[in-house]
Coordinates of C-alpha atoms in Angstrom, one line a residue:
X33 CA 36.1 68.9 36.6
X34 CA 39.4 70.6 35.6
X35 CA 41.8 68.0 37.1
X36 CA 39.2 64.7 35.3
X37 CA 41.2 63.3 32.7
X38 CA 39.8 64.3 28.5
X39 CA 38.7 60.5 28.3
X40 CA 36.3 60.4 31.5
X41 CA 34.8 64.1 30.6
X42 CA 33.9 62.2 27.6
X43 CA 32.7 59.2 29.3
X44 CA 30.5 61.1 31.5
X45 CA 29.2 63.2 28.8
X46 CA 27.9 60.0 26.9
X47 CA 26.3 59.0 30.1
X48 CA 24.5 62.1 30.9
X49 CA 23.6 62.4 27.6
X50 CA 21.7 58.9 26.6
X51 CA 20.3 59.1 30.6
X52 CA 18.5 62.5 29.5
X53 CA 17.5 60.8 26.2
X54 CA 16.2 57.6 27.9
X55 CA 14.5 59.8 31.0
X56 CA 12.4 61.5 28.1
X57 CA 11.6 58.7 26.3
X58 CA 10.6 56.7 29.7
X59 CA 8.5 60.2 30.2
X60 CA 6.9 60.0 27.0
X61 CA 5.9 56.0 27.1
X62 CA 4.6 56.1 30.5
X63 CA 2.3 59.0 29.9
X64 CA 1.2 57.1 26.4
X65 CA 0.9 54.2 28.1
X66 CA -1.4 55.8 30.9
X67 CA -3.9 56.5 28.3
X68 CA -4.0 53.3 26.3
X69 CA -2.4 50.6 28.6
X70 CA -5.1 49.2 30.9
X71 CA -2.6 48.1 33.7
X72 CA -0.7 51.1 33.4
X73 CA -4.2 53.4 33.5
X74 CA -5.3 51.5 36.7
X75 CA -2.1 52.6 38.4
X76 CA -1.7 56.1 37.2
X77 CA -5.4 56.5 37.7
X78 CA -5.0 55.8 41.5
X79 CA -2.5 58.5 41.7
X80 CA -3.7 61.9 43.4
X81 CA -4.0 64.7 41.3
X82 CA -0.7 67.2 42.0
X83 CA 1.7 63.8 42.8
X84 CA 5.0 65.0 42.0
X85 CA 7.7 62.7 41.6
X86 CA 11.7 63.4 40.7
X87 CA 14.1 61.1 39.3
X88 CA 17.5 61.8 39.4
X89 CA 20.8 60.5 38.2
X90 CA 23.2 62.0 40.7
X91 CA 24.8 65.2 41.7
X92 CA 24.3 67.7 38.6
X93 CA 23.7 65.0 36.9
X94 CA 20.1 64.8 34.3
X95 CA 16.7 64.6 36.0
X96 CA 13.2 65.0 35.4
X97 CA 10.2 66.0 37.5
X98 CA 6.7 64.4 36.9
X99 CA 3.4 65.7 38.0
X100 CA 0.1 64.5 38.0
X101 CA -2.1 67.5 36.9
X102 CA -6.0 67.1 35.8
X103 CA -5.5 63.3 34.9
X104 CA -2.3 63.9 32.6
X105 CA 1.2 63.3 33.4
X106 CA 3.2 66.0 32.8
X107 CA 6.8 67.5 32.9
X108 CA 7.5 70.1 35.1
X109 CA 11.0 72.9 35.8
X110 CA 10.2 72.9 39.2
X111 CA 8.3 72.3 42.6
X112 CA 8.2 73.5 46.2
X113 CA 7.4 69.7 47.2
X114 CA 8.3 66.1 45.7
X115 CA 6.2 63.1 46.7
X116 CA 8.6 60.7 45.7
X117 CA 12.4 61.4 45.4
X118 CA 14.2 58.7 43.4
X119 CA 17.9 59.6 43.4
X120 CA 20.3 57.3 42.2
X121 CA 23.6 57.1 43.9
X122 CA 26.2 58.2 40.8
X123 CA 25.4 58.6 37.2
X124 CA 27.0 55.1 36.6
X125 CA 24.3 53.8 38.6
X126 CA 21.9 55.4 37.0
X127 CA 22.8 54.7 33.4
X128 CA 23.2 50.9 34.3
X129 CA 19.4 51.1 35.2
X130 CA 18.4 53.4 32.7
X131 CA 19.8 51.0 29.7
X132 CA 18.4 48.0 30.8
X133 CA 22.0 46.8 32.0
X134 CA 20.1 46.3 36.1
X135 CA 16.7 46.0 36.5
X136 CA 15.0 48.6 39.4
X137 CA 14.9 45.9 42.0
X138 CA 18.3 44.9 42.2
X139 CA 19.7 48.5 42.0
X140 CA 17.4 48.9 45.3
X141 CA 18.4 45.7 46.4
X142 CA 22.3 46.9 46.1
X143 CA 21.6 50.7 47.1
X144 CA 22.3 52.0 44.1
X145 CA 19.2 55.1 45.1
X146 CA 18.2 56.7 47.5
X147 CA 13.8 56.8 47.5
X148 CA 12.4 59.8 49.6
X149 CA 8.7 59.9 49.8
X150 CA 5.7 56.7 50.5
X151 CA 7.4 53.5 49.4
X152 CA 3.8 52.5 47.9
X153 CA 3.0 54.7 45.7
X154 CA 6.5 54.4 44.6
X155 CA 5.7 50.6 43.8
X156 CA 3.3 51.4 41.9
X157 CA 5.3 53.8 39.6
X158 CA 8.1 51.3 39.2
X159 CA 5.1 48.8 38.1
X160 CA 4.7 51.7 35.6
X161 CA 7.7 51.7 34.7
X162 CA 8.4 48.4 34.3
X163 CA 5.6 48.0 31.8
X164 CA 6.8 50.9 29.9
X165 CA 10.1 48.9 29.7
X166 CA 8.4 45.5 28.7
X167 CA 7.0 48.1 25.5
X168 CA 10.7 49.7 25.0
X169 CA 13.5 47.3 25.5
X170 CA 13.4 43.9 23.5
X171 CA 12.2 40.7 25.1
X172 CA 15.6 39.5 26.3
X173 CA 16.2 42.0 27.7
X174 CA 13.3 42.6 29.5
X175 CA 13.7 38.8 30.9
X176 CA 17.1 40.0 32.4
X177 CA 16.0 42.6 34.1
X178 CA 12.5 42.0 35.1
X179 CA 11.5 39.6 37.5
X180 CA 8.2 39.3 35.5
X181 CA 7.9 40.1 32.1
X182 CA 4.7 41.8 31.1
X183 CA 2.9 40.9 28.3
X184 CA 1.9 43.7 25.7
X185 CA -1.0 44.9 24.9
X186 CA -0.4 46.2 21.7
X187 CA 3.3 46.5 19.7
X188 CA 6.3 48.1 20.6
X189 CA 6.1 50.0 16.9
X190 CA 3.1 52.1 17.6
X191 CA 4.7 52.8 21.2
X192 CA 7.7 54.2 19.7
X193 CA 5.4 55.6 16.6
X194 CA 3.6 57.7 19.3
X195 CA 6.7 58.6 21.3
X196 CA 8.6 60.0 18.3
X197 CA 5.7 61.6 15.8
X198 CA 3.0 61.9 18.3
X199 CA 0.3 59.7 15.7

């Protein structure tokens, strides 16, 4: 990185950092969500126990790794084995998708990731996710990006309530 101009260090550092704040934040709604959403609990409930999944926003750039352990969802440093691999192409790619600028379809549409793992179960955690978006971005957004919008089952407020304080 020594011979990247100041500005795009600085570019890329804004990237990688609201990518690691949105991976979290997706994270944190989805496994809400898998407790209290009914469409989102019939997926995540047909997921087997020790499904890991990775999502990753490029070379060195943030990830997360997501495991289903005794019915919960939660974040782990490492595994010997990823179900799924989700790994976007270039962090620009990544943070397009990640802030609602390109919904999931079209950035698979255009091969903007790569997807290692059963193409099924990954459908089913982009339905997760894209119900975790209906909840997080606003509603015109969501119609831009989402070929269906989902309706809520209960506000966006106690989403992001339950995401930030945990009540």
């Amino acid at each position: 990185m020594n011979n990247i101009s100041f500005t795009k260090r600085v570019k890329y550092g804004f990237k990688a950092s609201i990518a690691r704040i949105v991976l979290f934040v997706l994270y944190r709604a989805i496994k809400i969500l898998a407790h209290e959403d009914s469409r989102i609990m019939s997926e995540f409930s047909s997921w087997n126990d020790g499904l890991t999944v990775a999502l990753e926003t490029g070379v060195n750039g943030p990830s997360i790794l997501l495991q289903k352990m005794k019915g919960r969802l939660v974040r782990v440093r490492s595994a010997e084995h990823c179900d799924i691999r989700i790994t976007f192409r270039s962090l620009d790619a990544a943070f397009m998708v990640l802030t609602g600028q390109m919904g999931v379809s079209r950035a698979y549409a255009e091969h903007r990731f790569m997807l290692s793992g059963d193409i099924c179960r990954t459908m089913s955690i982009v339905r997760c996710i894209d119900i975790a978006e209906s909840y997080l971005f606003p509603r015109l957004l969501t119609r831009r990006i989402l070929r269906r919008v989902e309706d809520r089952e209960f506000s966006t407020f106690r989403v992001y309530r339950k995401i930030f304080v945990g009540v």
